[in-house]
Amino acid sequence: MEGYTGRHFHRIIKNFFIQGGDITTEDGSSGFTETSLWFENENFDLGHYGAGWVSMANAGTRNGRGTNGSQFFIILRATRWLDGRNVVFGKIVNGMKMIRKMEQVDSTNDDFNKPLRNVRILKCTADELTPPFPTTPREATREYE
């Protein structure tokens, strides 16, 4: 997670998602410049249940290969149509109030949805939860602070 410290969120779409993790150009055009660094989808065990779930951003498949790189997005509401397309790998359990503040930053009104102010990751951590995080409908849609 240290590699994301100081990086920009390069895309904000209110009531949908915020996207970041482009460690190459920080503008969303990359994530890894070499296609040899892309990796396959790991699994689709979790869904885009509700606000706060974290998912891999990708460009679909190219030549039968996955296009996952370093980019990710945090969903701001249920986006179940992304299930089976983007791998969900985490859940925001501390800091959702800040995510909601980030959502309110105005962005360009075009295909890029670039924030009009700098939005950066100052600190992030990852903890493995044991047993796995609950995904019952009630718990999966719960929005943590």
CSV table of C-alpha atoms in Angstrom, one decimal:
chain,number,residue,atom,x,y,z
A,1,MET,CA,0.0,0.0,0.0
A,2,GLU,CA,3.0,2.3,0.5
A,3,GLY,CA,3.3,2.7,-3.3
A,4,TYR,CA,0.0,4.7,-3.3
A,5,THR,CA,1.0,7.3,-0.7
A,6,GLY,CA,1.1,10.7,-2.3
A,7,ARG,CA,-0.7,9.5,-5.5
A,8,HIS,CA,-3.7,11.3,-7.0
A,9,PHE,CA,-7.3,10.2,-7.4
A,10,HIS,CA,-7.6,11.1,-11.1
A,11,ARG,CA,-11.3,10.5,-11.6
A,12,ILE,CA,-14.4,11.3,-9.5
A,13,ILE,CA,-17.9,10.6,-10.7
A,14,LYS,CA,-20.5,11.5,-8.0
A,15,ASN,CA,-22.8,8.7,-6.9
A,16,PHE,CA,-20.7,6.2,-8.8
A,17,PHE,CA,-17.0,5.9,-8.0
A,18,ILE,CA,-13.6,7.6,-7.3
A,19,GLN,CA,-10.6,6.2,-9.1
A,20,GLY,CA,-6.9,6.3,-8.5
A,21,GLY,CA,-3.8,4.2,-8.5
A,22,ASP,CA,-2.2,5.2,-11.8
A,23,ILE,CA,1.4,5.0,-10.4
A,24,THR,CA,2.9,5.7,-13.9
A,25,THR,CA,1.4,8.9,-15.1
A,26,GLU,CA,-1.2,9.7,-12.3
A,27,ASP,CA,-3.8,10.9,-14.9
A,28,GLY,CA,-5.6,7.6,-15.5
A,29,SER,CA,-3.9,6.8,-18.9
A,30,SER,CA,-1.7,4.1,-17.5
A,31,GLY,CA,-1.1,2.0,-14.4
A,32,PHE,CA,1.6,0.0,-15.9
A,33,THR,CA,3.0,1.0,-19.3
A,34,GLU,CA,4.2,-2.5,-20.1
A,35,THR,CA,1.5,-4.9,-21.0
A,36,SER,CA,3.7,-7.7,-19.6
A,37,LEU,CA,2.9,-6.3,-16.1
A,38,TRP,CA,-0.8,-6.6,-16.5
A,39,PHE,CA,-2.4,-9.5,-14.6
A,40,GLU,CA,-5.4,-11.7,-14.9
A,41,ASN,CA,-8.6,-11.4,-12.8
A,42,GLU,CA,-8.0,-13.4,-9.6
A,43,ASN,CA,-11.7,-14.2,-8.8
A,44,PHE,CA,-15.1,-12.8,-8.6
A,45,ASP,CA,-16.0,-14.0,-5.1
A,46,LEU,CA,-17.1,-10.6,-3.9
A,47,GLY,CA,-19.6,-8.2,-5.5
A,48,HIS,CA,-20.0,-4.5,-5.8
A,49,TYR,CA,-22.6,-4.5,-3.0
A,50,GLY,CA,-22.6,-0.9,-1.9
A,51,ALA,CA,-20.6,2.2,-1.0
A,52,GLY,CA,-17.0,1.6,0.2
A,53,TRP,CA,-16.1,-1.6,-1.7
A,54,VAL,CA,-12.7,-1.4,-3.5
A,55,SER,CA,-12.3,-2.9,-7.0
A,56,MET,CA,-9.7,-3.3,-9.7
A,57,ALA,CA,-9.9,-1.0,-12.7
A,58,ASN,CA,-9.2,-2.6,-16.0
A,59,ALA,CA,-9.7,-2.2,-19.7
A,60,GLY,CA,-11.5,-5.5,-20.3
A,61,THR,CA,-9.5,-8.2,-22.0
A,62,ARG,CA,-6.9,-7.7,-24.8
A,63,ASN,CA,-5.8,-10.6,-26.9
A,64,GLY,CA,-7.5,-12.9,-24.4
A,65,ARG,CA,-5.4,-11.5,-21.5
A,66,GLY,CA,-6.5,-9.6,-18.4
A,67,THR,CA,-5.6,-5.9,-18.1
A,68,ASN,CA,-5.4,-5.3,-14.4
A,69,GLY,CA,-2.7,-3.0,-13.3
A,70,SER,CA,-2.3,-0.6,-10.4
A,71,GLN,CA,-5.5,1.3,-10.8
A,72,PHE,CA,-8.5,0.8,-8.5
A,73,PHE,CA,-11.8,2.4,-7.7
A,74,ILE,CA,-13.9,2.9,-4.6
A,75,ILE,CA,-17.6,2.6,-5.3
A,76,LEU,CA,-20.0,5.1,-3.9
A,77,ARG,CA,-23.2,3.0,-4.2
A,78,ALA,CA,-24.2,-0.5,-5.3
A,79,THR,CA,-22.9,-1.2,-8.9
A,80,ARG,CA,-23.8,-4.8,-9.4
A,81,TRP,CA,-23.5,-4.6,-13.2
A,82,LEU,CA,-19.7,-4.6,-12.6
A,83,ASP,CA,-19.8,-8.0,-10.9
A,84,GLY,CA,-17.9,-10.5,-13.0
A,85,ARG,CA,-16.0,-7.7,-14.8
A,86,ASN,CA,-14.0,-6.1,-12.1
A,87,VAL,CA,-12.4,-7.9,-9.1
A,88,VAL,CA,-13.5,-6.6,-5.7
A,89,PHE,CA,-10.7,-6.9,-3.3
A,90,GLY,CA,-11.5,-4.8,-0.3
A,91,LYS,CA,-13.8,-2.6,1.8
A,92,ILE,CA,-13.3,0.8,3.3
A,93,VAL,CA,-13.8,0.2,7.1
A,94,ASN,CA,-12.3,3.4,8.3
A,95,GLY,CA,-12.4,6.7,6.5
A,96,MET,CA,-15.7,6.6,4.6
A,97,LYS,CA,-16.5,10.1,5.8
A,98,MET,CA,-13.4,11.3,3.9
A,99,ILE,CA,-14.5,9.3,0.8
A,100,ARG,CA,-17.8,11.2,0.9
A,101,LYS,CA,-16.0,14.5,1.1
A,102,MET,CA,-13.8,13.5,-1.9
A,103,GLU,CA,-17.0,12.6,-3.8
A,104,GLN,CA,-18.1,16.3,-3.5
A,105,VAL,CA,-15.0,17.7,-5.3
A,106,ASP,CA,-16.1,19.1,-8.6
A,107,SER,CA,-14.7,17.4,-11.7
A,108,THR,CA,-14.6,18.1,-15.4
A,109,ASN,CA,-17.7,17.5,-17.4
A,110,ASP,CA,-16.2,15.1,-20.0
A,111,ASP,CA,-15.2,11.5,-20.4
A,112,PHE,CA,-12.2,12.0,-18.0
A,113,ASN,CA,-14.1,13.4,-14.9
A,114,LYS,CA,-10.9,14.8,-13.6
A,115,PRO,CA,-11.1,16.5,-10.2
A,116,LEU,CA,-10.8,20.3,-10.4
A,117,ARG,CA,-8.7,20.2,-7.2
A,118,ASN,CA,-5.9,17.9,-6.2
A,119,VAL,CA,-7.2,14.8,-4.3
A,120,ARG,CA,-4.3,12.7,-3.0
A,121,ILE,CA,-3.7,9.7,-0.8
A,122,LEU,CA,-1.9,10.9,2.3
A,123,LYS,CA,-2.0,7.6,4.1
A,124,CYS,CA,-3.4,4.2,3.5
A,125,THR,CA,-3.3,0.8,5.2
A,126,ALA,CA,-4.5,-2.7,4.5
A,127,ASP,CA,-5.5,-5.2,7.1
A,128,GLU,CA,-6.5,-8.8,6.4
A,129,LEU,CA,-9.7,-9.6,8.2
A,130,THR,CA,-10.1,-13.0,9.7
A,131,PRO,CA,-12.6,-14.5,9.3
A,132,PRO,CA,-13.3,-12.9,5.9
A,133,PHE,CA,-15.4,-9.7,5.9
A,134,PRO,CA,-19.1,-10.4,6.1
A,135,THR,CA,-21.0,-10.2,2.9
A,136,THR,CA,-24.6,-10.7,4.1
A,137,PRO,CA,-26.9,-8.2,2.4
A,138,ARG,CA,-27.1,-6.1,5.6
A,139,GLU,CA,-23.4,-6.1,6.3
A,140,ALA,CA,-22.3,-5.7,2.7
A,141,THR,CA,-24.2,-2.5,2.3
A,142,ARG,CA,-23.2,-1.0,5.6
A,143,GLU,CA,-21.3,2.2,5.3
A,144,TYR,CA,-18.5,2.5,7.9
A,145,GLU,CA,-17.2,5.8,9.2
